[in-house]
Coordinates of C-alpha atoms in Angstrom, one line a residue:
X1 CA 165.2 -120.1 44.4
X2 CA 161.5 -120.3 44.1
X3 CA 159.6 -122.8 46.2
X4 CA 156.7 -125.0 45.1
X5 CA 154.5 -126.8 47.6
X6 CA 152.9 -130.0 46.1
X7 CA 150.0 -130.7 48.5
X8 CA 148.0 -133.8 47.8
X9 CA 147.1 -137.4 48.5
X10 CA 148.5 -140.8 47.5
X11 CA 149.1 -139.9 43.9
X12 CA 151.2 -136.9 45.0
X13 CA 152.9 -139.2 47.6
X14 CA 153.7 -141.6 44.7
X15 CA 151.7 -144.7 45.6
X16 CA 152.7 -147.6 43.4
X17 CA 149.5 -149.6 42.5
X18 CA 151.7 -152.7 41.6
X19 CA 152.9 -153.4 45.1
X20 CA 151.7 -150.6 47.5
X21 CA 155.1 -149.2 47.9
X22 CA 156.2 -145.6 47.2
X23 CA 157.7 -144.8 43.8
X24 CA 161.3 -143.5 44.0
X25 CA 162.0 -139.9 43.4
X26 CA 162.6 -140.4 39.7
X27 CA 159.3 -142.1 39.2
X28 CA 156.7 -140.0 41.0
X29 CA 155.5 -136.8 39.4
X30 CA 156.9 -134.5 42.2
X31 CA 160.4 -135.9 41.7
X32 CA 160.1 -135.9 37.9
X33 CA 159.0 -132.2 38.2
X34 CA 162.1 -131.5 40.3
X35 CA 164.3 -132.9 37.6
X36 CA 162.5 -131.0 34.8
X37 CA 162.9 -127.8 36.7
X38 CA 166.7 -128.1 36.5
X39 CA 167.1 -126.8 40.1
X40 CA 165.3 -123.6 39.2
X41 CA 162.6 -124.5 41.8
X42 CA 162.7 -126.1 45.2
X43 CA 160.0 -128.8 45.3
X44 CA 158.4 -129.5 48.6
X45 CA 156.6 -132.8 48.5
X46 CA 153.5 -132.9 50.8
X47 CA 151.6 -136.0 49.6
X48 CA 150.0 -138.4 52.0
X49 CA 148.2 -141.7 51.4
X50 CA 144.5 -141.6 52.0
X51 CA 144.4 -137.9 52.7
X52 CA 141.1 -136.2 52.2
X53 CA 140.6 -132.6 51.3
X54 CA 137.8 -131.6 53.6
X55 CA 136.3 -134.7 55.1
X56 CA 137.3 -135.5 58.7
X57 CA 139.5 -138.5 58.3
X58 CA 139.4 -140.8 61.4
X59 CA 143.1 -141.4 60.9
X60 CA 143.9 -137.9 62.1
X61 CA 145.0 -134.4 61.2
X62 CA 147.8 -135.5 58.9
X63 CA 145.2 -137.3 56.8
X64 CA 142.7 -134.4 56.7
X65 CA 143.8 -131.8 54.2
X66 CA 142.2 -128.7 55.6
X67 CA 143.5 -129.5 59.1
X68 CA 147.1 -130.1 58.2
X69 CA 147.4 -127.4 55.5
X70 CA 147.9 -124.6 58.0
X71 CA 151.1 -126.2 59.2
X72 CA 152.5 -126.1 55.7
X73 CA 151.3 -122.5 55.2
X74 CA 153.5 -121.3 58.1
X75 CA 156.3 -121.2 55.5
X76 CA 156.3 -119.2 52.3
X77 CA 156.0 -120.6 48.8
X78 CA 155.9 -119.0 45.4
X79 CA 153.6 -121.7 43.9
X80 CA 151.2 -124.1 45.5
X81 CA 150.0 -127.2 43.5
X82 CA 146.8 -128.7 44.9
X83 CA 146.1 -132.3 44.0
X84 CA 143.5 -133.5 46.4
X85 CA 139.8 -134.4 46.8
X86 CA 139.3 -137.9 45.3
X87 CA 139.4 -139.6 48.8
X88 CA 136.5 -137.5 49.9
X89 CA 134.4 -139.6 47.5
X90 CA 135.0 -142.7 49.6
X91 CA 131.7 -144.3 50.6
X92 CA 132.3 -143.5 54.3
X93 CA 132.0 -139.7 53.5
X94 CA 129.7 -139.7 50.5
X95 CA 129.5 -135.9 50.2
X96 CA 126.9 -134.2 47.9
X97 CA 128.4 -132.3 45.0
X98 CA 127.4 -129.1 46.8
X99 CA 129.4 -130.2 49.9
X100 CA 132.3 -131.2 47.7
X101 CA 132.4 -127.7 46.1
X102 CA 132.2 -126.0 49.4
X103 CA 135.0 -128.2 50.8
X104 CA 137.4 -127.6 47.9
X105 CA 136.6 -123.9 47.9
X106 CA 137.3 -123.5 51.6
X107 CA 140.8 -124.9 51.0
X108 CA 141.5 -122.4 48.3
X109 CA 140.1 -119.6 50.6
X110 CA 142.5 -120.8 53.4
X111 CA 145.4 -120.4 51.0
X112 CA 144.3 -117.1 49.7
X113 CA 143.7 -115.7 53.2
X114 CA 147.3 -116.8 54.2
X115 CA 148.7 -115.0 51.1
X116 CA 146.5 -113.6 48.4
X117 CA 149.5 -113.5 46.0
X118 CA 150.3 -117.2 45.8
X119 CA 150.2 -118.8 42.4
X120 CA 147.9 -121.8 42.7
X121 CA 147.7 -124.7 40.3
X122 CA 144.6 -126.9 40.8
X123 CA 144.8 -130.5 39.5
X124 CA 141.4 -132.1 38.9
X125 CA 141.7 -135.8 39.5
X126 CA 141.1 -138.4 36.8
X127 CA 137.9 -140.4 37.0
X128 CA 137.9 -143.5 39.1
X129 CA 137.4 -146.6 36.9
X130 CA 135.4 -149.8 37.4
X131 CA 138.7 -151.6 38.1
X132 CA 138.6 -150.3 41.7
X133 CA 135.7 -152.6 42.5
X134 CA 138.0 -155.6 42.0
X135 CA 140.9 -154.0 43.9
X136 CA 142.1 -153.7 47.5
X137 CA 140.2 -150.4 47.6
X138 CA 136.8 -151.9 46.9
X139 CA 135.9 -151.6 50.6
X140 CA 136.5 -147.8 50.4
X141 CA 135.0 -146.8 47.1
X142 CA 131.8 -148.0 45.4
X143 CA 129.7 -147.3 42.3
X144 CA 128.6 -144.0 43.7
X145 CA 132.2 -142.9 44.2
X146 CA 132.9 -143.7 40.5
X147 CA 129.9 -141.8 39.3
X148 CA 130.7 -138.7 41.4
X149 CA 134.3 -138.7 40.2
X150 CA 132.9 -138.1 36.7
X151 CA 131.1 -135.0 38.0
X152 CA 133.7 -133.1 40.0
X153 CA 135.9 -131.7 37.2
X154 CA 133.6 -128.7 36.5
X155 CA 133.7 -127.9 40.2
X156 CA 137.5 -127.7 40.2
X157 CA 137.5 -125.6 37.0
X158 CA 134.8 -123.2 38.4
X159 CA 136.8 -122.7 41.6
X160 CA 140.0 -122.2 39.7
X161 CA 138.3 -119.5 37.6
X162 CA 136.7 -117.8 40.6
X163 CA 140.0 -117.6 42.6
X164 CA 142.4 -116.9 39.8
X165 CA 144.1 -120.2 39.9
X166 CA 145.6 -122.2 37.0
X167 CA 143.8 -125.4 36.2
X168 CA 144.9 -128.8 34.9
X169 CA 142.4 -131.5 34.1
X170 CA 144.1 -134.8 34.6
X171 CA 141.3 -136.6 32.7
X172 CA 142.8 -135.2 29.5
X173 CA 146.3 -136.3 30.4
X174 CA 146.4 -139.6 32.3
X175 CA 144.3 -142.7 33.1
X176 CA 144.5 -144.7 36.3
X177 CA 146.2 -148.1 36.5
X178 CA 144.1 -151.1 35.5
X179 CA 145.2 -152.7 38.7
X180 CA 143.1 -150.4 41.0
X181 CA 141.4 -147.8 38.9
X182 CA 142.7 -145.0 41.2
X183 CA 146.5 -144.7 41.2
X184 CA 149.0 -144.1 38.3
X185 CA 151.7 -146.0 36.6
X186 CA 155.1 -144.4 36.1
X187 CA 154.3 -143.3 32.6
X188 CA 151.3 -141.3 33.8
X189 CA 153.4 -139.6 36.5
X190 CA 155.7 -138.5 33.7
X191 CA 152.8 -137.0 31.8
X192 CA 151.6 -135.1 34.9
X193 CA 155.0 -133.6 35.5
X194 CA 155.4 -132.6 31.9
X195 CA 152.0 -130.9 31.9
X196 CA 152.7 -129.0 35.1
X197 CA 156.0 -127.7 33.9
X198 CA 154.2 -125.8 31.1
X199 CA 152.2 -123.9 33.7
X200 CA 155.2 -122.7 35.7

């Protein structure tokens, strides 16, 4: 059975914007994907709330993508789905677009160095909406975060093309919850899984 690693942040983990809990397996996109695959693939869920891609998260290695990724890469996968980067736009990190591109590119390099034959699917996150400024996450994200989120899609697409990865622009598929402008309702998780299945 082929193995798929789903490596990402809270939207991969299945964060529920309605109450802060985790969606059940049938409601988060990783679990929905598993059902759609009809047991043809083993889905390894590796999502973590507040995980960054490349910024050094003070919460530790588990929350810092480039640091924890090597632990997952000790095992073999046929496909790696990468859905990470939006937390790097938190106002505490505030990377330039150039720093953002370098950070995402270094993660792809790390995967390719581990195994150049991996199939990689890069998910570009949807834009953060203004609703976040009235949510519990207003202390983490600001107007600059919102504006930068609208500028990073071309970065993901460029890297995907350069490193022979498949690319999925979530802006064309889903919109964040009105509750926090960052996380997805169940219907959006379904759309993500249905879009990914077409790339497998």
